[in-house]
XYZ file of C-alpha atoms in Angstrom:
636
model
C 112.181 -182.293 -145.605
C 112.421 -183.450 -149.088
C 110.940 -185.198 -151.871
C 109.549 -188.579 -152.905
C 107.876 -189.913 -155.676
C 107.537 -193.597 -157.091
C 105.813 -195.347 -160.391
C 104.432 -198.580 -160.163
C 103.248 -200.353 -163.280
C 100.650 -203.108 -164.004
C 102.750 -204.367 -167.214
C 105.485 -206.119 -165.477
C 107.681 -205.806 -169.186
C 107.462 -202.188 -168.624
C 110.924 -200.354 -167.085
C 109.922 -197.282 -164.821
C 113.066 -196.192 -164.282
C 112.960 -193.216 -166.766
C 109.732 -191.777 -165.706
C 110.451 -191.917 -162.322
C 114.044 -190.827 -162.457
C 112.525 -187.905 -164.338
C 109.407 -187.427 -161.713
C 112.181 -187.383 -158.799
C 114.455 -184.489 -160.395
C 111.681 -182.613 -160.879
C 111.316 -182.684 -157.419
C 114.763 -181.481 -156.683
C 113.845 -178.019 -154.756
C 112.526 -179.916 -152.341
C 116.001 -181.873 -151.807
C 119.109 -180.489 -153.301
C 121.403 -182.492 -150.971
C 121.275 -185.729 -152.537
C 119.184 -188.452 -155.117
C 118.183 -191.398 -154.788
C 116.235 -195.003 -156.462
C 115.560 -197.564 -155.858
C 113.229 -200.604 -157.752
C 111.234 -202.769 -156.410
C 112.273 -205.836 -157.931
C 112.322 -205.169 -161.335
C 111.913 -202.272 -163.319
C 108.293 -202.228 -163.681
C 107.839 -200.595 -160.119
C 110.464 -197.856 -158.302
C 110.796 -195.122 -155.510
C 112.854 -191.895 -155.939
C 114.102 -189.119 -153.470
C 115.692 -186.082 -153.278
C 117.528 -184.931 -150.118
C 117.236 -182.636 -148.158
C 119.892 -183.670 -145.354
C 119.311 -181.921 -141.728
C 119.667 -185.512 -139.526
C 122.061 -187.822 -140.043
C 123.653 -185.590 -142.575
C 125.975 -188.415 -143.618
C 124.408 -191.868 -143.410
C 120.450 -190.604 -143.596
C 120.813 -191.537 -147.892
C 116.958 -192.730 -148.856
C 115.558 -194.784 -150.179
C 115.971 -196.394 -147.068
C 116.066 -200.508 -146.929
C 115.907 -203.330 -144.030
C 118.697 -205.822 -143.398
C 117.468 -208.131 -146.366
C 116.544 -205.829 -148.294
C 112.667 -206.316 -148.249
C 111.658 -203.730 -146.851
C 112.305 -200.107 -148.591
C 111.168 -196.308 -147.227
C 111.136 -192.928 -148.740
C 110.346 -190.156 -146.741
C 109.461 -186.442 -146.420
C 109.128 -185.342 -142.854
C 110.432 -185.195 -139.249
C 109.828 -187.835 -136.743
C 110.443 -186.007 -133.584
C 109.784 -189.321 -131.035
C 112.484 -191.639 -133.229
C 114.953 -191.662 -130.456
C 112.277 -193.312 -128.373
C 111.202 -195.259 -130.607
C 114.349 -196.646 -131.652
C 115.195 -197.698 -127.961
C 111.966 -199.838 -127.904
C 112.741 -201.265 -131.283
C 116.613 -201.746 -130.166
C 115.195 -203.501 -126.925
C 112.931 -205.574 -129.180
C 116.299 -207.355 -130.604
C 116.617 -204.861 -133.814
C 120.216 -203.262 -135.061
C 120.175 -200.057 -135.948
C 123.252 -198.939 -139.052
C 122.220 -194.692 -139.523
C 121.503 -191.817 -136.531
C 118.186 -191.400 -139.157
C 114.684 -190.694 -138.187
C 113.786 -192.845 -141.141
C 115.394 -196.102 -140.106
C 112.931 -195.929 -137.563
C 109.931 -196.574 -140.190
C 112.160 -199.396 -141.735
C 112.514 -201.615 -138.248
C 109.192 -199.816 -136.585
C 107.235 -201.768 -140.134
C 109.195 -204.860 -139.361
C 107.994 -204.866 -136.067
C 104.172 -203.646 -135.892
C 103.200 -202.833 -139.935
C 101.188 -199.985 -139.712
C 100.280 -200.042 -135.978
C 103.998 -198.372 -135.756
C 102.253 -194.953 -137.042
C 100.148 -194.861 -133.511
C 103.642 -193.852 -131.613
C 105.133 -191.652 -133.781
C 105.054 -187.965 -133.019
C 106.206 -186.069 -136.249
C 105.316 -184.312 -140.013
C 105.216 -186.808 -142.847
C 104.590 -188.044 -145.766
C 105.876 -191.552 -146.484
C 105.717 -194.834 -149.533
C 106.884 -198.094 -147.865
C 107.496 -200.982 -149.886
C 106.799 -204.108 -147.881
C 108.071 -207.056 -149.792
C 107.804 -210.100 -147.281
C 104.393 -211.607 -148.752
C 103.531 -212.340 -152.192
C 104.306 -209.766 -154.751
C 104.606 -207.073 -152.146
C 102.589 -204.083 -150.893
C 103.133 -200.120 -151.242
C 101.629 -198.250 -148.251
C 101.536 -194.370 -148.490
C 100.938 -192.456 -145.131
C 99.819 -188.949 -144.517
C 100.748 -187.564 -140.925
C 97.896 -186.973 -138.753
C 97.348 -182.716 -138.932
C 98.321 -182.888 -142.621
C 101.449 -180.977 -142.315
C 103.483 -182.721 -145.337
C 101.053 -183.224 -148.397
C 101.308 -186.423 -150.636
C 99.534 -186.951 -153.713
C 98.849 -190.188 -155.823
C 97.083 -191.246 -159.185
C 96.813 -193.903 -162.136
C 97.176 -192.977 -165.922
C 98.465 -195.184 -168.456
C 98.529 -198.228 -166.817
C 100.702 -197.266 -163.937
C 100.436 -196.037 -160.673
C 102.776 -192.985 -159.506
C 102.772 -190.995 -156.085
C 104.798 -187.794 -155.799
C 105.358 -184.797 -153.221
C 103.143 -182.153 -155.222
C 100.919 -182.697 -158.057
C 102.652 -180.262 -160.344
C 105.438 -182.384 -160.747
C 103.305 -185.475 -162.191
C 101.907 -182.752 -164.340
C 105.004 -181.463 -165.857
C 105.779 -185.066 -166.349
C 102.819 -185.830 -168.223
C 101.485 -188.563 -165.264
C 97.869 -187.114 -164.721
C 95.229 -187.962 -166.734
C 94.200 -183.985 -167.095
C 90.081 -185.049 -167.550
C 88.722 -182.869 -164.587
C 86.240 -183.795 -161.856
C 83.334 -181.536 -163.007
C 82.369 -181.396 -159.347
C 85.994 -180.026 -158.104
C 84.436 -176.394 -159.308
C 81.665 -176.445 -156.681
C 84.190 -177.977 -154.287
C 86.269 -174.786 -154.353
C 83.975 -172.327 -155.007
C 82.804 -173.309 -151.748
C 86.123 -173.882 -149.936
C 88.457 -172.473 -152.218
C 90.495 -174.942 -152.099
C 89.448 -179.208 -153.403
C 88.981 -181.353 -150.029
C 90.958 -184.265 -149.901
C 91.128 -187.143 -150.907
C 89.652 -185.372 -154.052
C 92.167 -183.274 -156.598
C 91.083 -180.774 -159.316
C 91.753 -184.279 -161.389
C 89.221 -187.385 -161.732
C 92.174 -190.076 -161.642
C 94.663 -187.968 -159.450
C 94.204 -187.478 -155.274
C 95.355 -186.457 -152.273
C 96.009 -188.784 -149.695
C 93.504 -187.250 -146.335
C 95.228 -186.054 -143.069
C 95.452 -189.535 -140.826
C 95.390 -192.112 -143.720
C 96.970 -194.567 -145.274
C 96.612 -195.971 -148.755
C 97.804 -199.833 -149.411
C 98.606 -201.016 -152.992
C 98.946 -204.402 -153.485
C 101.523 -204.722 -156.354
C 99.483 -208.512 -157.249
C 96.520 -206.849 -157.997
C 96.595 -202.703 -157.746
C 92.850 -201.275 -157.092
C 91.126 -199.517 -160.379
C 90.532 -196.680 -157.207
C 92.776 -195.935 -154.128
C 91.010 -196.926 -150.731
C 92.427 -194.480 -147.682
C 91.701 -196.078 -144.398
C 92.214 -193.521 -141.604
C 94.737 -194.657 -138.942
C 95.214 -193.135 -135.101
C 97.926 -192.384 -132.472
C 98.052 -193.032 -128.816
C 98.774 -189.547 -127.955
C 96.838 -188.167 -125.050
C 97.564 -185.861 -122.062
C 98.775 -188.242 -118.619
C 95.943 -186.126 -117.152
C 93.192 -183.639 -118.033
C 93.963 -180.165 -116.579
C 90.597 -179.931 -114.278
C 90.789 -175.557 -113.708
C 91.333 -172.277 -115.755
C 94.935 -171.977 -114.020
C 96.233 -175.590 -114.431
C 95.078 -175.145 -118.325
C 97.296 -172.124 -118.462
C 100.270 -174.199 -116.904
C 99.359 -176.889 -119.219
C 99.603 -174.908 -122.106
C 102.898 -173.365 -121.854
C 104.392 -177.199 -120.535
C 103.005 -178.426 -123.343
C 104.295 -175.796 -126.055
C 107.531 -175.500 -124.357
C 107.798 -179.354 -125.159
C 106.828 -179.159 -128.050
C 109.239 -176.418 -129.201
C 111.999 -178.565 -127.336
C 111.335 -181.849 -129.771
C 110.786 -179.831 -132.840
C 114.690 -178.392 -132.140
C 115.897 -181.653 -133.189
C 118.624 -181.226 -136.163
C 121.795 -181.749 -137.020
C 121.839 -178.119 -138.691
C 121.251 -174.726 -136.787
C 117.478 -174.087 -136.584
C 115.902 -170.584 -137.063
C 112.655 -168.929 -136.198
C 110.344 -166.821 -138.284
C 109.023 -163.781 -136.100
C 106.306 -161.977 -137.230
C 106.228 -159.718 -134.046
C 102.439 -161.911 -133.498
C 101.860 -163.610 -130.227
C 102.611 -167.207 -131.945
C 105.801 -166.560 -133.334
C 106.822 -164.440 -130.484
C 106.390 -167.341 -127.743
C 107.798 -169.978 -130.062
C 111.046 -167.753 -130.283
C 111.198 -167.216 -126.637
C 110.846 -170.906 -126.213
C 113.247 -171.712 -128.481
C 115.703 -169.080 -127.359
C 115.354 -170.859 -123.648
C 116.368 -174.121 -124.736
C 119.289 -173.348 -127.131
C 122.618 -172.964 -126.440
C 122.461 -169.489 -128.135
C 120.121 -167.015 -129.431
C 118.051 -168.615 -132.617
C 118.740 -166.465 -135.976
C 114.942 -164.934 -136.762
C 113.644 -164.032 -139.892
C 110.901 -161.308 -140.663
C 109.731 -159.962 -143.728
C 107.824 -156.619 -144.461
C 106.696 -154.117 -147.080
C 109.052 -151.115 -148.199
C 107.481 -148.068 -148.258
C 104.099 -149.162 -146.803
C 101.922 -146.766 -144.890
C 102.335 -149.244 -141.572
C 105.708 -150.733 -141.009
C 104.948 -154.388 -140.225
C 108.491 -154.970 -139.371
C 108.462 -153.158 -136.639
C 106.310 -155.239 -134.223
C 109.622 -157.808 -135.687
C 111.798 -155.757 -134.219
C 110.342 -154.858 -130.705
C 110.006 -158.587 -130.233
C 113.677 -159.313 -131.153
C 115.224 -157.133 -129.212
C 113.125 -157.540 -126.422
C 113.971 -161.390 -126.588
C 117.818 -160.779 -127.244
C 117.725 -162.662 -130.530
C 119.528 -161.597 -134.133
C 117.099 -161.055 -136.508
C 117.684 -160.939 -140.652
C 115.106 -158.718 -142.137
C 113.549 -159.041 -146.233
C 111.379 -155.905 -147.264
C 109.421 -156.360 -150.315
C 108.496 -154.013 -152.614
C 104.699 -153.896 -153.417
C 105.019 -154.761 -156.650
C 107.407 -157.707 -156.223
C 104.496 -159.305 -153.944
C 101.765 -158.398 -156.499
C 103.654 -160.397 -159.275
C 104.420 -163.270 -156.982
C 100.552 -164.166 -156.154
C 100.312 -165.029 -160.379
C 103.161 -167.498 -159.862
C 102.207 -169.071 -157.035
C 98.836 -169.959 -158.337
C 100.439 -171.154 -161.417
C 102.729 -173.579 -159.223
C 100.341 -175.412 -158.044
C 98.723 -178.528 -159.411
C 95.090 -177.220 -158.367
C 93.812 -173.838 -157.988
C 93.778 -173.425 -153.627
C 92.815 -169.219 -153.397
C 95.280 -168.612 -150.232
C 97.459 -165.704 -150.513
C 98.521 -165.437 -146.740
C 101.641 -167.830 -146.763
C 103.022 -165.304 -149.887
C 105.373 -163.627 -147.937
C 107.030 -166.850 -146.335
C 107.657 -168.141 -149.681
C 109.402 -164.534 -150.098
C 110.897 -164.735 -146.798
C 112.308 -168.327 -147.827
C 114.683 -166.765 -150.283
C 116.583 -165.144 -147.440
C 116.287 -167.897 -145.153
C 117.579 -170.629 -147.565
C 121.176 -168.251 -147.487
C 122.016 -169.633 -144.228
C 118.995 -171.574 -142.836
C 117.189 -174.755 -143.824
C 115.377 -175.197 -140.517
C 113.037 -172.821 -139.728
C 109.807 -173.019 -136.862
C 106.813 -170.901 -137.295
C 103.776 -169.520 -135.507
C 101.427 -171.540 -138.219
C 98.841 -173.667 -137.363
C 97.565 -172.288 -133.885
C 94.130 -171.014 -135.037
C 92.434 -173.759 -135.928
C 92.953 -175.576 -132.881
C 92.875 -172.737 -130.379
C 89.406 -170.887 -131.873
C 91.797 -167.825 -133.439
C 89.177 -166.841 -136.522
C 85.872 -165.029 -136.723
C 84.478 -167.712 -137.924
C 84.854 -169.657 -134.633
C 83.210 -167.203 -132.695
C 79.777 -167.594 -135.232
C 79.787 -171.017 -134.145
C 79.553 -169.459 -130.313
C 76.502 -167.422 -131.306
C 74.734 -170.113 -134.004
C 71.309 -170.640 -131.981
C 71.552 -167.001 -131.487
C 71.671 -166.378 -135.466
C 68.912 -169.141 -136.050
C 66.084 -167.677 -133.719
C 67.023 -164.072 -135.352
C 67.229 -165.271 -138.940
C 64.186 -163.249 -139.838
C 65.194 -160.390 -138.636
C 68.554 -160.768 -140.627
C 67.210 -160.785 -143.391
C 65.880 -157.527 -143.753
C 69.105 -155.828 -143.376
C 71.450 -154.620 -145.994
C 74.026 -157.001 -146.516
C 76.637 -153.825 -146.612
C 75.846 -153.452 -142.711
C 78.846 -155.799 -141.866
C 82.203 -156.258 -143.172
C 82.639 -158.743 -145.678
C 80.110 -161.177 -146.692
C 79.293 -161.823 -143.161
C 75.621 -160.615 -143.141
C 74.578 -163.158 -146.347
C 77.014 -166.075 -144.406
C 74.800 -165.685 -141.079
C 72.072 -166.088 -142.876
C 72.828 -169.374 -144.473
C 73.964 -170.378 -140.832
C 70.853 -169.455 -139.290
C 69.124 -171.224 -141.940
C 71.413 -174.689 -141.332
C 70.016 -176.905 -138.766
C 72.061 -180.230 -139.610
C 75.628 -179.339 -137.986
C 77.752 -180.470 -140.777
C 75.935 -178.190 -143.270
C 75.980 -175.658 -140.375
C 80.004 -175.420 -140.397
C 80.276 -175.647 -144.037
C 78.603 -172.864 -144.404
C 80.687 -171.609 -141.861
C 83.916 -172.097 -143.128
C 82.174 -171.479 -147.321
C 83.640 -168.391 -149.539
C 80.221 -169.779 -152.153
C 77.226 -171.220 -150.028
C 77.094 -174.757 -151.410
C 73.652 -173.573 -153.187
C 75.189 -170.554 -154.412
C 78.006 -172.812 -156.032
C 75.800 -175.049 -157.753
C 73.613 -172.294 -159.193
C 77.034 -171.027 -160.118
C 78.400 -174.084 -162.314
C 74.805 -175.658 -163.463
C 75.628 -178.837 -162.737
C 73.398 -181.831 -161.290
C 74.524 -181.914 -158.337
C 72.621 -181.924 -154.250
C 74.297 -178.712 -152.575
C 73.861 -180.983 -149.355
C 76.320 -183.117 -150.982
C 79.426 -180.774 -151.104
C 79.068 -180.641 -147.154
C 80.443 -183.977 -147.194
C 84.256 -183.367 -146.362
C 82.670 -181.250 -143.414
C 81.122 -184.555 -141.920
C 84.027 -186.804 -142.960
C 85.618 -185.380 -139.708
C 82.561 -184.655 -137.791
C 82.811 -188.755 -137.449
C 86.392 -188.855 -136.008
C 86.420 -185.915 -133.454
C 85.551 -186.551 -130.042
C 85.350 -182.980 -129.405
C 82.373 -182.332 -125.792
C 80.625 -179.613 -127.978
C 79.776 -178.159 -131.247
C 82.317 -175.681 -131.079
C 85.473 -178.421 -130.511
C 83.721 -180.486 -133.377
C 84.222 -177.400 -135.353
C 87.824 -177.060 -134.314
C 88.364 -180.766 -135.384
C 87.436 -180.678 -138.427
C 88.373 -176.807 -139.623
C 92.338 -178.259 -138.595
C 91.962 -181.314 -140.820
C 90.187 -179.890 -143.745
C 91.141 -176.083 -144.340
C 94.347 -176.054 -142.661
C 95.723 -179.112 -143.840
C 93.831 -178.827 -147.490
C 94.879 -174.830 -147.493
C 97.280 -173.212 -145.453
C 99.763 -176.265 -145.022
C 99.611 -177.083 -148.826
C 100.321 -174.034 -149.745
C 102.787 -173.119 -147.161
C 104.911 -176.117 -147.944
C 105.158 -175.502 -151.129
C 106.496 -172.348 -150.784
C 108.809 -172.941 -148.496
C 109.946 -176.155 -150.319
C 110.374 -174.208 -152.984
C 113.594 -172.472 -151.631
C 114.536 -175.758 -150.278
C 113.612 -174.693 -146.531
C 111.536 -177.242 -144.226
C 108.961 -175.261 -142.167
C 108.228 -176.980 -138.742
C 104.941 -175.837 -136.753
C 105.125 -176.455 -133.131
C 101.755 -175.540 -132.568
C 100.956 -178.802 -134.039
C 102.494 -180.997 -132.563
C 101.056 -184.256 -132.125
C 101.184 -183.978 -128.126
C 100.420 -180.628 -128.170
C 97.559 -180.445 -130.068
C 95.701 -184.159 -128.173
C 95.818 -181.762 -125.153
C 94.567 -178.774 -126.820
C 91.469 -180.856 -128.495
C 90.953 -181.830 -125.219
C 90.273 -178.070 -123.799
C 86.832 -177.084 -123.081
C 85.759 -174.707 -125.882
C 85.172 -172.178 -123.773
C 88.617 -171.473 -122.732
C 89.026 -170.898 -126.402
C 85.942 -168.735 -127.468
C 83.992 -167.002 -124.516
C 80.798 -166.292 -124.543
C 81.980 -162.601 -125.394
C 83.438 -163.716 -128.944
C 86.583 -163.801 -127.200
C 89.039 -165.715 -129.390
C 91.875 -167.801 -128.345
C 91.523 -165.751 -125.349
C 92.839 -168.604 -122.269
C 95.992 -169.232 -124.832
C 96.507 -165.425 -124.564
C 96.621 -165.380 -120.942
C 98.639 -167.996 -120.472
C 101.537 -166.753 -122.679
C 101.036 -163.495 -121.721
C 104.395 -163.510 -119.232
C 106.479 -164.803 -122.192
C 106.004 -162.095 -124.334
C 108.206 -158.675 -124.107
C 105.989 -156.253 -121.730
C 105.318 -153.582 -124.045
C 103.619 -155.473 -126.720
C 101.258 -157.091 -124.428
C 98.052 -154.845 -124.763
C 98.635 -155.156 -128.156
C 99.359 -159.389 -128.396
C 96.731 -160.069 -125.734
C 94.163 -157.020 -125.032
C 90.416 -157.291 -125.848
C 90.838 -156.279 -129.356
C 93.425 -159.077 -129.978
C 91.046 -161.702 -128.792
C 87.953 -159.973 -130.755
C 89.179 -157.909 -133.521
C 89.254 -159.254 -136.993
C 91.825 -160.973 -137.973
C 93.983 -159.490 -141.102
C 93.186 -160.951 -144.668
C 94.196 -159.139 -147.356
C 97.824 -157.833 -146.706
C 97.681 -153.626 -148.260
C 99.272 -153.842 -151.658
C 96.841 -157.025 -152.398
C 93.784 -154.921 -150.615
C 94.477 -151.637 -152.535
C 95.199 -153.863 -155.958
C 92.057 -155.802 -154.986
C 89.847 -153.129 -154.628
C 90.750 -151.189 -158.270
C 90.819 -154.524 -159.980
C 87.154 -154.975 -158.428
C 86.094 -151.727 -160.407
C 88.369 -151.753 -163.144
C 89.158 -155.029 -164.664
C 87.304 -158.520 -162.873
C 84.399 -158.242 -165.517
C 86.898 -158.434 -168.171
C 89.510 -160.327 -167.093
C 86.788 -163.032 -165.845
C 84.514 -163.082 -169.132
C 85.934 -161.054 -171.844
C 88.392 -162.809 -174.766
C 90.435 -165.240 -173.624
C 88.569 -165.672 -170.196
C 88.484 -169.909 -169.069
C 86.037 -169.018 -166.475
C 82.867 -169.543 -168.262
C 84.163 -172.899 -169.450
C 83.248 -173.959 -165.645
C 80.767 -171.338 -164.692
C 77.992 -170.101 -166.195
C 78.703 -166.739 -167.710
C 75.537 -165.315 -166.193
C 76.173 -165.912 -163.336
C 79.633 -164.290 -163.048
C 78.244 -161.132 -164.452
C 75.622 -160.923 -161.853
C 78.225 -160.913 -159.160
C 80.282 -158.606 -160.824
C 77.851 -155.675 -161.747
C 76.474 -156.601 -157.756
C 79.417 -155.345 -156.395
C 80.653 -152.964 -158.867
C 77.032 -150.998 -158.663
C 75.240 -152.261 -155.357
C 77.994 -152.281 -153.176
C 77.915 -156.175 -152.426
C 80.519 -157.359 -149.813
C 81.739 -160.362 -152.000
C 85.485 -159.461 -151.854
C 86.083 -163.229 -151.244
C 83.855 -164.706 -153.632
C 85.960 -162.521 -156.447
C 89.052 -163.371 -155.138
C 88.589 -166.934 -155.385
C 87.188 -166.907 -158.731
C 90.438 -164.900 -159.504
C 92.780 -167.231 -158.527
C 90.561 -170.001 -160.586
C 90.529 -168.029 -163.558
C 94.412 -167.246 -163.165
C 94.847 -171.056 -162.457
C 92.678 -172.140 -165.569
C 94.811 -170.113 -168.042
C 98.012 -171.802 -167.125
C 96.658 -175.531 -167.592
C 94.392 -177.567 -169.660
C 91.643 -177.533 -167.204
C 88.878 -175.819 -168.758
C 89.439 -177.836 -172.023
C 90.023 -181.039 -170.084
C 86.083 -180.153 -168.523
C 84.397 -178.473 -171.686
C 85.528 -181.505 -173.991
């Protein structure tokens, strides 16, 4: 992994070169190996990158350029299929100089421009700097699950991309004037949907896309034009047992290519079923044990390293162990939401930006569980979809009982399901923390609720999913998990220089998962992820199976709050969210009406409402608010 950023300018006098030199160091967690730049021409237009080296570690130095020097790469990823690649391109007449995975982007562009990204199987984020027509052309790429962010914008008459939107920030690149509508975005996905940012001239390139600037006349706007891969099964698996051998063939694979480094690779093992069978798999095809990683509380009621432990030992593999103190983890959250260049209310990757720290000592490989949910039907919220006709016929009945009767907000969510008939408003209110009604009423502003289901039915149009249920799979991996979890979890990960790999989503992997019937992912019993279970079921160390795989793995909910956030939760909840969200000082109300958050509050402080997410995301926006300019950027 590292980092890349570049400035391009539309005053041709104008020299880059200390703006982006600047951009790129502050980048430098993300590669402390090595630095590079590069201009395009002259100095009104320049890529930077900082290394982090793990192929190639001597002669993979980026930016990267062709034979004549007109063609020039940066980029932040893994391309796990370059070998193959590279003996196509090689048979096609072209000379390879480095063992890197990016010279394959330099010689694939030569050869097929951006046709080369349906063959390549791999995490990325990439600038390319095509100089063989005219003044030239930037492309920016996103990889296809999202795994490796990249974010671009235009202030000042210059473009600029970078590897996290904090960095322009610090640098003083985005225009801070807020998209008013980016409140009602997160309030109802806690997190901003790509291609949007919390910023009206700042975005985030979309899982799948591409983004072309042509340096003899750059766009007022960036256009992303989606882009796909040839990656599909030989052959469909056509019964319940040859989808169980299909699924450990394919993850074993996929496990196998993701190995690929020049540096030992580790494995973080939570003790889950995930990270368990990817540190089997990985203990199979190495010459010796992998090192594992797991992280836990000290002095918590449950010890969650244990289930770490059983699963090492029963897999013969070393394991390094970090336990955090509760408060150490309660004053991390603050930070972490500060980091980032737009508020995303996600707490659950916390401890592997913890468990970085330890890993970065003798590790900067590591592979991880993430990412098998979303594809495989692993959340609650997966199994609604199951019962949604069930939920509209008894809507009636619904709502007459007491929100309180469920955990959660889940009574008030299957209500605004039940009430859904279009599909894409359907899943977002699905997958919403704020019912896209509830947000608007929230903020005030002028805007159709139907509207903010919109980055629901962006991917509703590219999934080829046989039922609602895959359709809802398709687009809950490109939009929360690639707009959420992987954002999040690569920037704290990056953060201690460590590049987190995620067999699970692989790009062969997942074209055969997407291609599962639904129901060998959620049975008609609200079974979750329950074929995947059974398949792995013989990898995993005997005596945690009822526990990895029994009925109330597959239908028990899945954890959210970790227990020093839950118990911290809970008293701020009664103590301190009325102040801390609208007393002195508070930047809430700049965005939301104050009303409106004091209705919620005294709801749940004196009726009892279930709204535990709905307070924790306007937590993290209020934290978020007070460490940037946002609420003045919006109220001006």
């Amino acid at each position: 992994m590292c980092g890349i950023a570049g400035i391009i300018s539309t005053d041709r006098s104008r020299d880059v070169g200390p703006a982006v030199e600047r951009l790129t160091a502050e980048l430098a967690h993300r590669g402390p190996d090595g630095t590079g730049l590069r201009f395009l021409g002259d100095r009104w237009a320049a890529f930077g990158h900082r290394r982090l080296s793990i192929v190639d570690l001597e002669c993979g130095a980026q930016p990267m350029g062709n034979e004549d020097g007109q063609v020039w790469v940066v980029l932040n990823g893994e391309l796990y299929n370059h070998l193959e690649i590279r003996k196509d391109l090689e048979h096609l007449g072209h000379r390879f100089t480095t063992r890197s995975d990016t010279e394959v982007l330099v010689h694939g562009w030569e050869e097929w421009g951006a046709k080369l990204l349906e063959r390549v199987n791999g995490i990325y984020a990439f600038a390319l700097f095509d100089g063989r027509r005219g003044a030239g052309e930037v492309w920016l790429a996103r990889d296809p699950v999202g795994v490796k962010p990249l974010y671009v914008g235009r202030t000042d008459g210059q473009w600029w991309f970078a590897s996290e939107l904090a960095a322009a920030r610090r640098c003083g690149l985005v225009n801070e004037v807020a998209r008013p509508e980016a409140v009602d975005e997160f309030l109802v996905y806690r997190f901003i949907p790509s291609p949007g940012t919390f910023w009206r001239d700042a975005w985030k390139l979309p899982p799948s896309h591409l983004c072309r600037l042509d340096l003899s006349a750059l766009p007022t706007t960036p256009r992303f034009e989606p882009f796909a891969t040839r990656f599909a099964p030989s052959s469909v698996p056509a019964s319940r047992g040859e989808w169980e051998e299909a699924i450990r063939a394919g993850l074993r694979a996929a496990v196998r290519r993701q190995l690929m480094s020049d540096v030992p690779v580790g494995s973080l093992l939570s003790g889950g079923v995930d990270s368990t069978v990817v540190t089997r798999f990985m203990r199979d095809e190495l010459p010796a044990p992998p090192q594992a990683f797991a992280v836990g509380f000290r002095d918590a009621p449950v010890d969650e390293l244990s289930a770490a432990r059983r699963a090492a030992e029963a897999l013969g593999v070393p394991l390094a162990e970090l336990a955090v103190s509760q408060e150490e983890y309660l004053a991390s959250w603050p930070a972490q939401i500060a980091s980032l260049g737009e508020p995303i209310a996600n707490s659950g990757v916390l401890l592997v930006g913890l468990l970085s720290q330890l890993v970065r000592r003798t590790h900067k490989v590591v592979l991880s569980g993430q990412g098998a949910d979303e594809p495989l039907g692993g959340y609650p919220r997966h199994a609604a979809e199951r019962f949604a006709t069930a939920a509209r016929v008894l809507r009636p009945l619904l709502g007459l009982l007491p929100e309180g009767l469920l955990s959660s907000d889940r009574m008030a969510r299957m209500q605004r399901v039940g009430g859904a008939r279009e599909e894409g408003r359907r899943f977002t209110e699905t997958l919403a923390v704020f019912g896209p009604a509830e947000a608007v009423a929230l903020t005030g502003h002028a805007l159709d609720p139907d509207a903010l289901a919109e980055p629901v039915r962006r991917w509703l149009t590219v999934g080829d999913g046989a039922d609602s249920l895959n359709r809802l799979l398709y687009a809950d991996a490109r939009l929360s998990l690639a707009d959420d979890l992987l954002i999040v979890a690569d920037h704290m990960s990056m953060a201690s220089s460590v590049e987190l790999r995620v067999p699970f989503l692989d790009l062969a992997f997942i074209s055969l998962i997407e291609r599962m019937p639904s129901t060998y992912k959620v049975s008609w019993l609200g079974e979750r992820k329950w074929l995947y279970r059974r398949a792995v079921e013989p990898l995993l160390p005997e005596a945690a199976r009822p526990t990895l795989t029994g009925w109330g793995a597959r239908t028990g909910q899945k954890s959210g709050f970790t227990t020093p956030l839950e118990a911290w939760f809970t008293r701020w909840v009664r103590r301190d969210a009325e102040h801390y969200l609208l007393g002195p000082g508070s930047r809430a109300p700049d965005v939301i009406g104050p009303r409106g958050l004091r209705d919620l509050c005294v709801g749940v402080r004196e009726r009892g409402l279930p709204r535990a997410r709905q307070l924790l995301s306007l937590y993290v926006l209020e934290t978020w608010l007070r460490g940037s300019a946002g609420a003045e950027a919006i109220s001006a």
